[in-house]
Short mmCIF file of C-alpha atoms in Angstrom, two decimals:
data_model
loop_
_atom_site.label_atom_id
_atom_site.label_comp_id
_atom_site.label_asym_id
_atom_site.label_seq_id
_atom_site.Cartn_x
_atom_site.Cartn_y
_atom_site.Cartn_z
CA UNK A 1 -170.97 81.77 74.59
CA UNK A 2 -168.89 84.65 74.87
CA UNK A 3 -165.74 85.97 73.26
CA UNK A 4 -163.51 83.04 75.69
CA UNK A 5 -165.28 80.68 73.11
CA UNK A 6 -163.62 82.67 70.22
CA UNK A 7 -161.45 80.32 68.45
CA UNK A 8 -164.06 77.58 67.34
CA UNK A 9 -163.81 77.27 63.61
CA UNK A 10 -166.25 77.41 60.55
CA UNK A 11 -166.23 76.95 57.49
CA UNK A 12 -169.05 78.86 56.04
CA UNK A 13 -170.10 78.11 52.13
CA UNK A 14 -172.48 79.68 49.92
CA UNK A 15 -172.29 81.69 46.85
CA UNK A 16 -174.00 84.59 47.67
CA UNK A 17 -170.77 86.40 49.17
CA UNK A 18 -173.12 89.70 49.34
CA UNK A 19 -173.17 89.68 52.97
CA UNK A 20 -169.99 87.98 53.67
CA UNK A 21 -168.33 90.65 55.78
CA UNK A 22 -170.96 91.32 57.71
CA UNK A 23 -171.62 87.83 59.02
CA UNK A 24 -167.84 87.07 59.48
CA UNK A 25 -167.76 90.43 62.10
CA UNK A 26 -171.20 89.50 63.51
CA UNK A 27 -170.28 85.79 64.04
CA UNK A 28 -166.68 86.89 66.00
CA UNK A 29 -168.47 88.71 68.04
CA UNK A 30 -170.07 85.43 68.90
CA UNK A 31 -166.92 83.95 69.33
CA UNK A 32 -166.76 81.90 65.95
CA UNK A 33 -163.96 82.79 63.09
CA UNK A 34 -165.47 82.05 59.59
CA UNK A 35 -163.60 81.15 56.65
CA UNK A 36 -166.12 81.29 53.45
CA UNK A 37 -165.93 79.78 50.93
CA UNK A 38 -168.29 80.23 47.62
CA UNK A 39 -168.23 76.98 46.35
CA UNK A 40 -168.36 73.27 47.32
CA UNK A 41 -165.24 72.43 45.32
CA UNK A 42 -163.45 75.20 47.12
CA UNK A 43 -164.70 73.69 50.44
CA UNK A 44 -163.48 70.38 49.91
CA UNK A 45 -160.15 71.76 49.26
CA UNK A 46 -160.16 73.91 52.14
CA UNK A 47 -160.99 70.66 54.50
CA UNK A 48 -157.75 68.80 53.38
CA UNK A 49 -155.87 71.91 54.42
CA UNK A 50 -157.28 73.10 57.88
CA UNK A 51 -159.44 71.32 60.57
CA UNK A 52 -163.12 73.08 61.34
CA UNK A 53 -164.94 72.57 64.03
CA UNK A 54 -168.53 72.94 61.77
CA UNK A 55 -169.60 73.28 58.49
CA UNK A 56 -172.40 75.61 57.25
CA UNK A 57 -173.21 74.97 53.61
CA UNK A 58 -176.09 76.64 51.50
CA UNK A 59 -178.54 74.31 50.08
CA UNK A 60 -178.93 75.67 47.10
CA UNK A 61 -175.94 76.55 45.03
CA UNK A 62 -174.45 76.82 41.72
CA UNK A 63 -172.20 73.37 40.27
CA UNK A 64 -171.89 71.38 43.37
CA UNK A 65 -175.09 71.77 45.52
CA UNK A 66 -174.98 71.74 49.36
CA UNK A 67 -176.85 68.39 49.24
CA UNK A 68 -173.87 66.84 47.41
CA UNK A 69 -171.09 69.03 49.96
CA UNK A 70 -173.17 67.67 52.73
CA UNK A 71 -172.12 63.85 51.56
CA UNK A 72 -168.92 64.25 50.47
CA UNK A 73 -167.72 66.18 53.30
CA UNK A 74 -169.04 63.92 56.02
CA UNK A 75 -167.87 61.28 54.10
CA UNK A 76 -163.74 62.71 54.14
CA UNK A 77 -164.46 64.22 57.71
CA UNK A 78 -167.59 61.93 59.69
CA UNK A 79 -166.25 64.12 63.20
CA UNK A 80 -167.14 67.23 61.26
CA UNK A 81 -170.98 68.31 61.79
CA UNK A 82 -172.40 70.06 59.12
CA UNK A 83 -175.37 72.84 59.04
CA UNK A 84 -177.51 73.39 56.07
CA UNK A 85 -178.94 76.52 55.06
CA UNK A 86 -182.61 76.45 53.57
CA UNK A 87 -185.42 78.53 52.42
CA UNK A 88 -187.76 78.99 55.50
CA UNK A 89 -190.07 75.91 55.69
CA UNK A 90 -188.81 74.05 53.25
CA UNK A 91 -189.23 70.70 55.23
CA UNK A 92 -188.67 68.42 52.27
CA UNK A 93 -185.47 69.43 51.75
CA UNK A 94 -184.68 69.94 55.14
CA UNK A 95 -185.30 66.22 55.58
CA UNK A 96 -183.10 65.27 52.89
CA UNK A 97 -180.26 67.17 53.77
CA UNK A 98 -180.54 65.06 57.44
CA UNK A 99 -180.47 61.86 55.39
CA UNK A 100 -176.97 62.56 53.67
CA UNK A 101 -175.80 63.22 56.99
CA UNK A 102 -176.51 67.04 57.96
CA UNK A 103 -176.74 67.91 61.57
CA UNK A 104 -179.18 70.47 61.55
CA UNK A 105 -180.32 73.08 59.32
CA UNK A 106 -181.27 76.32 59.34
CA UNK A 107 -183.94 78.45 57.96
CA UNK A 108 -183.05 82.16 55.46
CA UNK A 109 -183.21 84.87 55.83
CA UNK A 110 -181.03 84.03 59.51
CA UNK A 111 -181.32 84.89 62.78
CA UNK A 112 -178.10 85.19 64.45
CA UNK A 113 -178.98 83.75 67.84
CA UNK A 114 -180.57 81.10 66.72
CA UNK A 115 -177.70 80.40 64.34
CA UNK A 116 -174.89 80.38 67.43
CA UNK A 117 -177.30 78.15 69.32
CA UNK A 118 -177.22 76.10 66.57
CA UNK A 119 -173.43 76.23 66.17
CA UNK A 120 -173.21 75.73 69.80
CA UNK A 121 -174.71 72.82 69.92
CA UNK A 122 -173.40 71.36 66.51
CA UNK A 123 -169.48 71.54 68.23
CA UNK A 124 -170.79 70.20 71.66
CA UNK A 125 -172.09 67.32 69.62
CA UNK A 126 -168.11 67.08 67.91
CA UNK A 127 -166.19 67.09 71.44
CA UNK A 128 -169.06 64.50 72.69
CA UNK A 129 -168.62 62.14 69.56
CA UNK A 130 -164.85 62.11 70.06
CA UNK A 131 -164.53 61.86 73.84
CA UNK A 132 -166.82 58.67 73.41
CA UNK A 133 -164.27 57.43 71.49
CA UNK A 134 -161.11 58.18 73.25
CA UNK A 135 -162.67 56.66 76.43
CA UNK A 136 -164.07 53.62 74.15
CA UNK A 137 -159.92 53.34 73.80
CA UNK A 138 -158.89 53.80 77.37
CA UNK A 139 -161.86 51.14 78.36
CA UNK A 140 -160.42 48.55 76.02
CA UNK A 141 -157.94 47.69 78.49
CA UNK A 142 -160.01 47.57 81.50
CA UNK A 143 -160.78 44.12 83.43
CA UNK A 144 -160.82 44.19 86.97
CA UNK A 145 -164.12 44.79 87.97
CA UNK A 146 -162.53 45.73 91.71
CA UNK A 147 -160.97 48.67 90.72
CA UNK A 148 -161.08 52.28 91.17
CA UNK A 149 -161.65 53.56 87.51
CA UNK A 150 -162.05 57.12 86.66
CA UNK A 151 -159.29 59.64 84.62
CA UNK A 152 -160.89 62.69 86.57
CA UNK A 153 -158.84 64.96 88.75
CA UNK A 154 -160.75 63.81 91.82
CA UNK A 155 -160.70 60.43 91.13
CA UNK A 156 -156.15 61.14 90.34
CA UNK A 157 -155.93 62.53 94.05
CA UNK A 158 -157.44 59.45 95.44
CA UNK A 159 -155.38 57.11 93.32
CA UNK A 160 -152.72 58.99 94.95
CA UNK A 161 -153.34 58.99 98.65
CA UNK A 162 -154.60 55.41 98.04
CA UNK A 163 -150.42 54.78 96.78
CA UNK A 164 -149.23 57.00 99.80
CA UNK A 165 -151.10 55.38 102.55
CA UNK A 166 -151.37 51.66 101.19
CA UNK A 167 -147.73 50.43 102.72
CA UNK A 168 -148.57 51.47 106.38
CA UNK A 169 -151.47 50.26 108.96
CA UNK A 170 -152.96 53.80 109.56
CA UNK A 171 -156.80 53.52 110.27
CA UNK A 172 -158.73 54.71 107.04
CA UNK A 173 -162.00 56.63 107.18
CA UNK A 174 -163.30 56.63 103.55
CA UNK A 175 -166.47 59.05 103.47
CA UNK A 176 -168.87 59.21 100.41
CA UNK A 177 -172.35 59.15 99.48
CA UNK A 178 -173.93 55.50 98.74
CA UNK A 179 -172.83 53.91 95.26
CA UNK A 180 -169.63 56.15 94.83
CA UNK A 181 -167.12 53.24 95.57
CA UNK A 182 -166.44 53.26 99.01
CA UNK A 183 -165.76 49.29 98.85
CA UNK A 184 -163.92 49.87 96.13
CA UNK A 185 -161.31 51.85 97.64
CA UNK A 186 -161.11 50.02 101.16
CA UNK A 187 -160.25 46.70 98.28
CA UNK A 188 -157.87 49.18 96.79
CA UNK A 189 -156.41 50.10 99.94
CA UNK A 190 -155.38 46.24 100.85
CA UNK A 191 -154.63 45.14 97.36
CA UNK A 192 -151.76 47.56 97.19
CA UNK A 193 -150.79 46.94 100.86
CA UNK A 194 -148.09 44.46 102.47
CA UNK A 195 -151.27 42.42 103.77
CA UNK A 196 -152.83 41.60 100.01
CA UNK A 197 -152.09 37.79 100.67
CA UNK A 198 -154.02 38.33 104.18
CA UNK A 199 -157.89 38.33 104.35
CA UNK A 200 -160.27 40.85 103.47
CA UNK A 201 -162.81 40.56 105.79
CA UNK A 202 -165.78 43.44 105.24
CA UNK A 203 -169.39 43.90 107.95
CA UNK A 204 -172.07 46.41 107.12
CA UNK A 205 -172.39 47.86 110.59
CA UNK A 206 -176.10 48.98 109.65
CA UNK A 207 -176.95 45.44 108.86
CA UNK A 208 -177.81 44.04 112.74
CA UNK A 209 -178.77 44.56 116.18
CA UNK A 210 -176.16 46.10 118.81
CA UNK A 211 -175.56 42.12 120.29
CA UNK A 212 -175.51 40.46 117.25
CA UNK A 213 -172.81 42.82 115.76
CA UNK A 214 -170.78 42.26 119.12
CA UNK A 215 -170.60 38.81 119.17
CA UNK A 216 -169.56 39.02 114.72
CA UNK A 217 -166.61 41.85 115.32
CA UNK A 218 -165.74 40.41 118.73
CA UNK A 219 -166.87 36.31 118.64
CA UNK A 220 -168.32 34.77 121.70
CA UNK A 221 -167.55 31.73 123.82
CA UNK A 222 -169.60 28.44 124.35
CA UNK A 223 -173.10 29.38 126.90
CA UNK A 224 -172.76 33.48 126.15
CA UNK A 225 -175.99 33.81 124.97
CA UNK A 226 -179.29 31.28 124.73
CA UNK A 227 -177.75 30.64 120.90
CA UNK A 228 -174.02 30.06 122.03
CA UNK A 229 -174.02 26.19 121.70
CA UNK A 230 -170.50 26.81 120.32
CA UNK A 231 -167.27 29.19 120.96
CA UNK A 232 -166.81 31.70 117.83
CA UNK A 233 -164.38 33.90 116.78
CA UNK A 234 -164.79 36.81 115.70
CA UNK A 235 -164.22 39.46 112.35
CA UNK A 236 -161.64 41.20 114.33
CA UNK A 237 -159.38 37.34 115.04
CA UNK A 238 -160.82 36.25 111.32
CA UNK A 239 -158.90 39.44 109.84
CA UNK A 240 -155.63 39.04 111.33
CA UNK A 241 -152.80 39.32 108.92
CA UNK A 242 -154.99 41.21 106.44
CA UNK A 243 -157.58 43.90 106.72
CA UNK A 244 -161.06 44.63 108.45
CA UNK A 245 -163.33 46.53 106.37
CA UNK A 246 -166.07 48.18 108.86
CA UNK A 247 -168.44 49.33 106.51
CA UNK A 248 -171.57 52.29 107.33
CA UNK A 249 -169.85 52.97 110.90
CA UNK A 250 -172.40 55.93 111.25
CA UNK A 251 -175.10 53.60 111.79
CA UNK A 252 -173.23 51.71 114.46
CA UNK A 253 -174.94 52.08 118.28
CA UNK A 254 -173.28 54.53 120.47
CA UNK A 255 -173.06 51.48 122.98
CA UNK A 256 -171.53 49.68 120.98
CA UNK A 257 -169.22 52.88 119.79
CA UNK A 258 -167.07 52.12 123.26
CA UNK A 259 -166.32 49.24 122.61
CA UNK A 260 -165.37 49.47 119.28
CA UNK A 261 -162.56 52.16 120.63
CA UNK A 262 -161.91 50.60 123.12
CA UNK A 263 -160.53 47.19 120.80
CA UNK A 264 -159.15 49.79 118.46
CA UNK A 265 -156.92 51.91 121.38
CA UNK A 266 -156.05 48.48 122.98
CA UNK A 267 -155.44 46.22 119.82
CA UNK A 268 -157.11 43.71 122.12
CA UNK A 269 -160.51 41.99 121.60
CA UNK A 270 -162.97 40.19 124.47
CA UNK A 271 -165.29 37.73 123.38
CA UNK A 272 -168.79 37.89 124.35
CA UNK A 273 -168.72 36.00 127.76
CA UNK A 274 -164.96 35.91 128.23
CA UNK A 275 -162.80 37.32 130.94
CA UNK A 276 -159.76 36.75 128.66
CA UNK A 277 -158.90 39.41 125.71
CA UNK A 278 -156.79 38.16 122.54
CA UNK A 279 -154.91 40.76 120.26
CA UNK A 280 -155.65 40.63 116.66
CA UNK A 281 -152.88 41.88 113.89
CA UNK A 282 -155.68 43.49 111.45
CA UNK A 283 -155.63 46.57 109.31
CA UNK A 284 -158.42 48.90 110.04
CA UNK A 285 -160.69 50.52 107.14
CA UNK A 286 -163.75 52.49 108.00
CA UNK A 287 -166.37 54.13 106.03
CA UNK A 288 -169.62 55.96 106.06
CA UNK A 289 -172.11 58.07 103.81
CA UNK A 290 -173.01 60.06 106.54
CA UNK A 291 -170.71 63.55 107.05
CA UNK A 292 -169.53 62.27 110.50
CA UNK A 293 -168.47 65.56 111.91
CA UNK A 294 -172.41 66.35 112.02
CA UNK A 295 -172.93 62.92 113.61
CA UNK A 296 -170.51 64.42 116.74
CA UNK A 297 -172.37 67.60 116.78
CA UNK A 298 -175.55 65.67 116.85
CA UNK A 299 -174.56 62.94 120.00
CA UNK A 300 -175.01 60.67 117.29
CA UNK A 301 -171.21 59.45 117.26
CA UNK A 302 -168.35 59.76 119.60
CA UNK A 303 -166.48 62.10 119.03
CA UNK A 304 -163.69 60.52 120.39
CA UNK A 305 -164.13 57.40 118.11
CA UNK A 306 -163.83 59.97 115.54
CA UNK A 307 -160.60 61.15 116.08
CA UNK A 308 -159.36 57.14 116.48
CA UNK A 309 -160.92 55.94 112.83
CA UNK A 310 -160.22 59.86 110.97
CA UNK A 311 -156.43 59.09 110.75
CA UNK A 312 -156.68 59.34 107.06
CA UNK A 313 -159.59 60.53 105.53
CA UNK A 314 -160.64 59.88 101.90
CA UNK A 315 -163.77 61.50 100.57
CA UNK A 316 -165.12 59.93 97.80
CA UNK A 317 -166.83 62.65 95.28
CA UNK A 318 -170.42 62.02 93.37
CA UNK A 319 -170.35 60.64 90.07
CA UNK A 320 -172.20 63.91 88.90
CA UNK A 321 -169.08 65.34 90.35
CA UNK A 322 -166.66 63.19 88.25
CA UNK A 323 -167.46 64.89 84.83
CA UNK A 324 -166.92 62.91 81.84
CA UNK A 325 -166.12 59.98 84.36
CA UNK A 326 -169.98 59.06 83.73
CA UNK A 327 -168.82 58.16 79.87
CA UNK A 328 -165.90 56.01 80.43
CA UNK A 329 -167.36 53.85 83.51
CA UNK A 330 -170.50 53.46 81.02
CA UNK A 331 -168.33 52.15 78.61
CA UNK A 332 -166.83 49.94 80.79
CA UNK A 333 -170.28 48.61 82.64
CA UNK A 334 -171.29 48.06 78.40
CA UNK A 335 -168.54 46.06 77.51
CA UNK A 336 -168.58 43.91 80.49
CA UNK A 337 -172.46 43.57 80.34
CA UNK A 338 -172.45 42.98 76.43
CA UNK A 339 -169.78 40.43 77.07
CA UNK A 340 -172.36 38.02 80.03
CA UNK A 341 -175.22 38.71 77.39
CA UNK A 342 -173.36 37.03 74.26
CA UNK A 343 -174.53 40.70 72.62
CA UNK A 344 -172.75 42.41 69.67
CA UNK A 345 -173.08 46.16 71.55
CA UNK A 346 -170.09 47.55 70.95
CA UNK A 347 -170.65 51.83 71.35
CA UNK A 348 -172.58 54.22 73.10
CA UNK A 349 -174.23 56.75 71.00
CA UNK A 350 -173.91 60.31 71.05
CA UNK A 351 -177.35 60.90 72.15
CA UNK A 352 -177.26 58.44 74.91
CA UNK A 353 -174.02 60.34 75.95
CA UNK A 354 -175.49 63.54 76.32
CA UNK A 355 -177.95 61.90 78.62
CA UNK A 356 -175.78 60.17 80.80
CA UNK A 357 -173.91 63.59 81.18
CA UNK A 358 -176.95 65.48 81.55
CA UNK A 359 -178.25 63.02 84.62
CA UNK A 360 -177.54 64.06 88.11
CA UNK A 361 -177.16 60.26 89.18
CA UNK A 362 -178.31 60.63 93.15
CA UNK A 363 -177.74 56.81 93.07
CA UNK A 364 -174.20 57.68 91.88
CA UNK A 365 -171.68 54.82 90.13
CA UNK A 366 -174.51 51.84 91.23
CA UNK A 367 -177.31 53.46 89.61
CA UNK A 368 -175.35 54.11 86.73
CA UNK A 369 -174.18 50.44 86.55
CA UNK A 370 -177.84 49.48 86.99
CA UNK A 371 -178.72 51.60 84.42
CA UNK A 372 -175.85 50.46 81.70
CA UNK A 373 -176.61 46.75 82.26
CA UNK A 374 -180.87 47.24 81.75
CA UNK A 375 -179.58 49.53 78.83
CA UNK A 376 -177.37 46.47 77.14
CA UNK A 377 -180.36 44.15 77.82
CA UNK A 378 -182.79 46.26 75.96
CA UNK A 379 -180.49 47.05 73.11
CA UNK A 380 -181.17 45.78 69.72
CA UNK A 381 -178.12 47.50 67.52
CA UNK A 382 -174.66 47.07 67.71
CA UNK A 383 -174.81 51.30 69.66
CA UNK A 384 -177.09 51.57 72.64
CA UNK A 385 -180.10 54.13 72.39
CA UNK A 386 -181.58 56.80 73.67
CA UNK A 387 -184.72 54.34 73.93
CA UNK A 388 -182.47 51.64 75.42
CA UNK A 389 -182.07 53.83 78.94
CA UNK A 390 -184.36 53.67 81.71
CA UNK A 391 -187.64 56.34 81.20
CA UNK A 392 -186.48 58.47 84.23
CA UNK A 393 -183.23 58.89 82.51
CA UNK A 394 -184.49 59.38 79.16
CA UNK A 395 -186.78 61.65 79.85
CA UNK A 396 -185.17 64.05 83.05
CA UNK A 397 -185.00 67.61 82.23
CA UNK A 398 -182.67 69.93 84.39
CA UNK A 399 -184.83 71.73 86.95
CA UNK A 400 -181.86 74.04 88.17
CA UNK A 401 -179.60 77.04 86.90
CA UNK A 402 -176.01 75.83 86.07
CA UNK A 403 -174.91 78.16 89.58
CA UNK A 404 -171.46 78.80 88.83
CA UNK A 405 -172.31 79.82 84.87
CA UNK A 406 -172.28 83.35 84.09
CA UNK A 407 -173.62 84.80 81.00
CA UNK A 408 -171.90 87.82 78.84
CA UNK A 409 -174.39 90.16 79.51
CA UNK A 410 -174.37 89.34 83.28
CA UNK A 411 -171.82 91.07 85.77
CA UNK A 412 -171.38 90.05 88.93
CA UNK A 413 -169.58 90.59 91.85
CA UNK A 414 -166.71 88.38 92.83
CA UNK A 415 -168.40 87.45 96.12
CA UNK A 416 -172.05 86.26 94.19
CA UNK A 417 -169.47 84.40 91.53
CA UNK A 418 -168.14 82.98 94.96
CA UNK A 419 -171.83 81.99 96.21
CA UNK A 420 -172.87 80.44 93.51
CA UNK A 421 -169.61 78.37 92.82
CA UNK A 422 -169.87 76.96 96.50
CA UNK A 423 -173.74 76.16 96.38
CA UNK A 424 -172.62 74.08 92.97
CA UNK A 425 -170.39 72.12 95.14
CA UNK A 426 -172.16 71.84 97.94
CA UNK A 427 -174.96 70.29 95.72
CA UNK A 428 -172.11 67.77 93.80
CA UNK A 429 -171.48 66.65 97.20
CA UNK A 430 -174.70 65.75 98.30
CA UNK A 431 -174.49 68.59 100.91
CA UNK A 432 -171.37 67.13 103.10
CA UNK A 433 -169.68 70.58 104.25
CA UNK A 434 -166.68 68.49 104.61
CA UNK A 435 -166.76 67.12 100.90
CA UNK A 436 -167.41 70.49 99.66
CA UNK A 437 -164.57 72.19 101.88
CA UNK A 438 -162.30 69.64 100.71
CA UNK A 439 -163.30 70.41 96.96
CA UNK A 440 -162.90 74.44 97.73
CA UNK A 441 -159.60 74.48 99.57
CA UNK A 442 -160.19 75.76 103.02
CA UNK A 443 -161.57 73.96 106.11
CA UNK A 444 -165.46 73.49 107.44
CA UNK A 445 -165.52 76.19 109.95
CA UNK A 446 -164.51 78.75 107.18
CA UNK A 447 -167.58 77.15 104.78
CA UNK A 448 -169.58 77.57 107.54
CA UNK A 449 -169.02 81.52 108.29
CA UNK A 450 -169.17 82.05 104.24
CA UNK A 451 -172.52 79.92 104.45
CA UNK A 452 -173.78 81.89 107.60
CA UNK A 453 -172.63 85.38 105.87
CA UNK A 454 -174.86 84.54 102.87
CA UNK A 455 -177.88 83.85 105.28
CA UNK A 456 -177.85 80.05 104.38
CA UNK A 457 -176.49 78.41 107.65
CA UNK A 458 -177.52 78.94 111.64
CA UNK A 459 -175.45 79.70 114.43
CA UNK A 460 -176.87 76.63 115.94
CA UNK A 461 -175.58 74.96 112.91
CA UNK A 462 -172.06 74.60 114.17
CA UNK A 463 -170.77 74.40 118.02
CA UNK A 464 -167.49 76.12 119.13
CA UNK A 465 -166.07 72.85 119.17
CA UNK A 466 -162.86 71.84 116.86
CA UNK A 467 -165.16 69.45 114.59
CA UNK A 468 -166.69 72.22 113.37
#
């Protein structure tokens, strides 16, 4: 923490006021202002006149003892964390002063560092405990279990586009890893449209052979096939008047691909075993977790099928993109889990928080839903646990460097602050250049000269072509 931190406020208490000015100077140079104070009454007055981020209280004082402060403080302020002070090794009292509600403690004579870790951590735990509760408020109202929650910025933009796009019959491509909501928006998208009182008629293009997912988006007539013993229609007719939600479209056959473009250029559809076409009146809502730009590159996809679905484009980010996002959807998955359980689990602790936050979720908003409900089925207090979570949660440890963190003793140039900060977003995004140059502002051919420039990208990586 350097001196951007300064500002985060102690209130420091102990009797001894020998070395007073030397541990207010040293501390603001680790961006903390003290205020002492050399007596637990005085404290107590000073906390009904200013509001501290952290108290550090001596153990061992004259008249009121930090034992006593320790209670009666947490008691008027239970957002405040408090710190004791203690002779080194002194576990018994150590113990005690966690029992009337201390944070942490530690050990004289001090050693700086360890006491701004310790103060670090003490107000991470403060903004934690009260963001839990603000989004325990903003999930109270929360019901529909179709929509798009989230108060992130990312999560704002698409609200936005969804509002801007919803009242015409533009083709949607919605991109996004798996589990970050991609069904949810495509719902989104024809709730808010002129066609909510239409059908909403969804196919996972990944789920069937190239014939079978002919005759479902197209229908067939009566003797098409060895199975045809009846005419069919199909998704494409079913839809009309509402929308047609073509979900995974990366995984669809490239055979296939033409005719897809074909019923999407012509608004026309031929059976299987027809000679007639029929036009459908359907909206058209596409997505895929695959970066579909690489896909053309590849001869994986059409490229001209591309352009006719990428009319609007809505990339969904990561949940370990979403930031505190992770809290309020876990309070929301609680509450409606706790609720189908008959359970009395009413609050996520702060523990538990930090390790949702901590998580990189590669499953993203499903595995955290997962995750939520096993928690709520394990719980046995009115808070879910640390030991509630899954192990793999519980126990994950970050492997990698925070990339675009810099410490105060490390200088940099602007382009390595530049590196790092696009590899971090790169990663969010589960490696989709087109996520990532979305995120950073400029388009995927100028990611992929940075990327090339920094000797982590191929020429062969990217063709001369406009995709890339």
């Amino acid at each position: 923490m350097g001196t951007e931190a300064l500002g985060n406020k102690v209130l420091w208490v102990d009797d001894d006021d020998t070395s007073e000015e030397i541990l207010v100077t040293a501390m603001k140079r680790r961006g903390f202002l003290l205020t002492w104070k050399t007596s637990g009454a005085a404290a107590l007055a000073a906390l009904e006149e200013d509001d501290f981020d952290v108290m550090v209280a001596d153990l061992h004082m004259d008249g009121m003892d930090g034992l006593e402060l320790c209670e009666r403080a947490t008691a008027r302020r239970p957002d405040m964390p408090v710190v004791m002070m203690t002779s080194f090794g002194n576990l018994e009292s150590a113990v005690a002063a966690m029992r009337v509600g201390a944070y942490d403690f530690v050990a004289k004579p001090l050693d700086l560092e360890f006491v701004r870790l310790t103060l670090v951590r003490a107000i991470q735990h403060r903004s934690l405990r009260i963001e839990v509760q603000r989004l325990r408020e903003v999930v109270a109202p929360l019901h529909d279990h179709s929509t798009l929650h989230g108060a992130s910025l990312e999560i704002a933009k698409i609200k936005d586009v969804i509002d801007r796009v919803s009242g015409s019959d533009a083709i949607v491509l919605i991109s996004g890893e798996s589990g970050t909501g991609k069904e949810l928006v495509a719902h989104a998208l024809h709730k808010n449209s002129r066609r909510a009182k239409g059908p909403f008629v969804a196919i996972n293009c990944a789920a069937m052979p190239e014939a079978l997912l002919e005759s479902e988006l197209f229908g067939h007539v009566k003797g098409a096939f060895t199975d045809a013993h009846g005419a069919r229609r199909g998704l494409f007719l079913k839809a009309n008047g509402g929308t047609l939600f073509l979900d995974e479209i990366g995984e669809m056959p490239l055979g296939m691909q033409s005719k897809l473009l074909r019923a999407l250029q012509e608004r026309k559809v031929r059976a299987v075993g027809s000679d007639t076409e029929e036009a459908y009146d359907a909206r058209i809502i596409t997505a895929s977790n695959r970066d579909l730009e690489d896909e053309v590159h590849a001869k994986r996809f059409r490229e001209d099928l591309f352009y006719r679905i990428n009319v609007v484009r809505i990339v969904l980010p990561t949940l370990r993109a979403r930031g505190n996002d992770v809290l309020l959807l876990a309070q929301m998955f609680m509450k409606r889990y706790a609720a189908q359980a008959a359970k009395a689990v009413t609050s996520i602790s702060t523990p538990v928080a930090e390790k949702l936050l901590a998580y990189p979720w590669p499953g993203n908003v499903r595995e955290l839903q997962n995750c939520i409900e096993r928690a709520v089925a394990f719980a046995r207090f009115d808070a879910l646990g640390v030991d509630d979570l899954p192990d793999h949660i519980r126990d994950y440890r970050s492997s990698s460097h925070d990339v675009p963190g810099v410490g105060p003793a490390e200088m940099l140039s602007m382009e390595e602050v530049e590196r790092r900060y696009t590899l971090r977003v790169l990663d969010q995004h589960g490696g989709s250049k087109t996520a990532a140059a979305s995120v950073l502002g400029f388009d995927r051919r100028t990611l992929h000269r940075k990327l090339l420039r920094w000797g982590l990208a191929h020429d062969d990586d990217s063709s001369s072509g406009p995709l890339n």
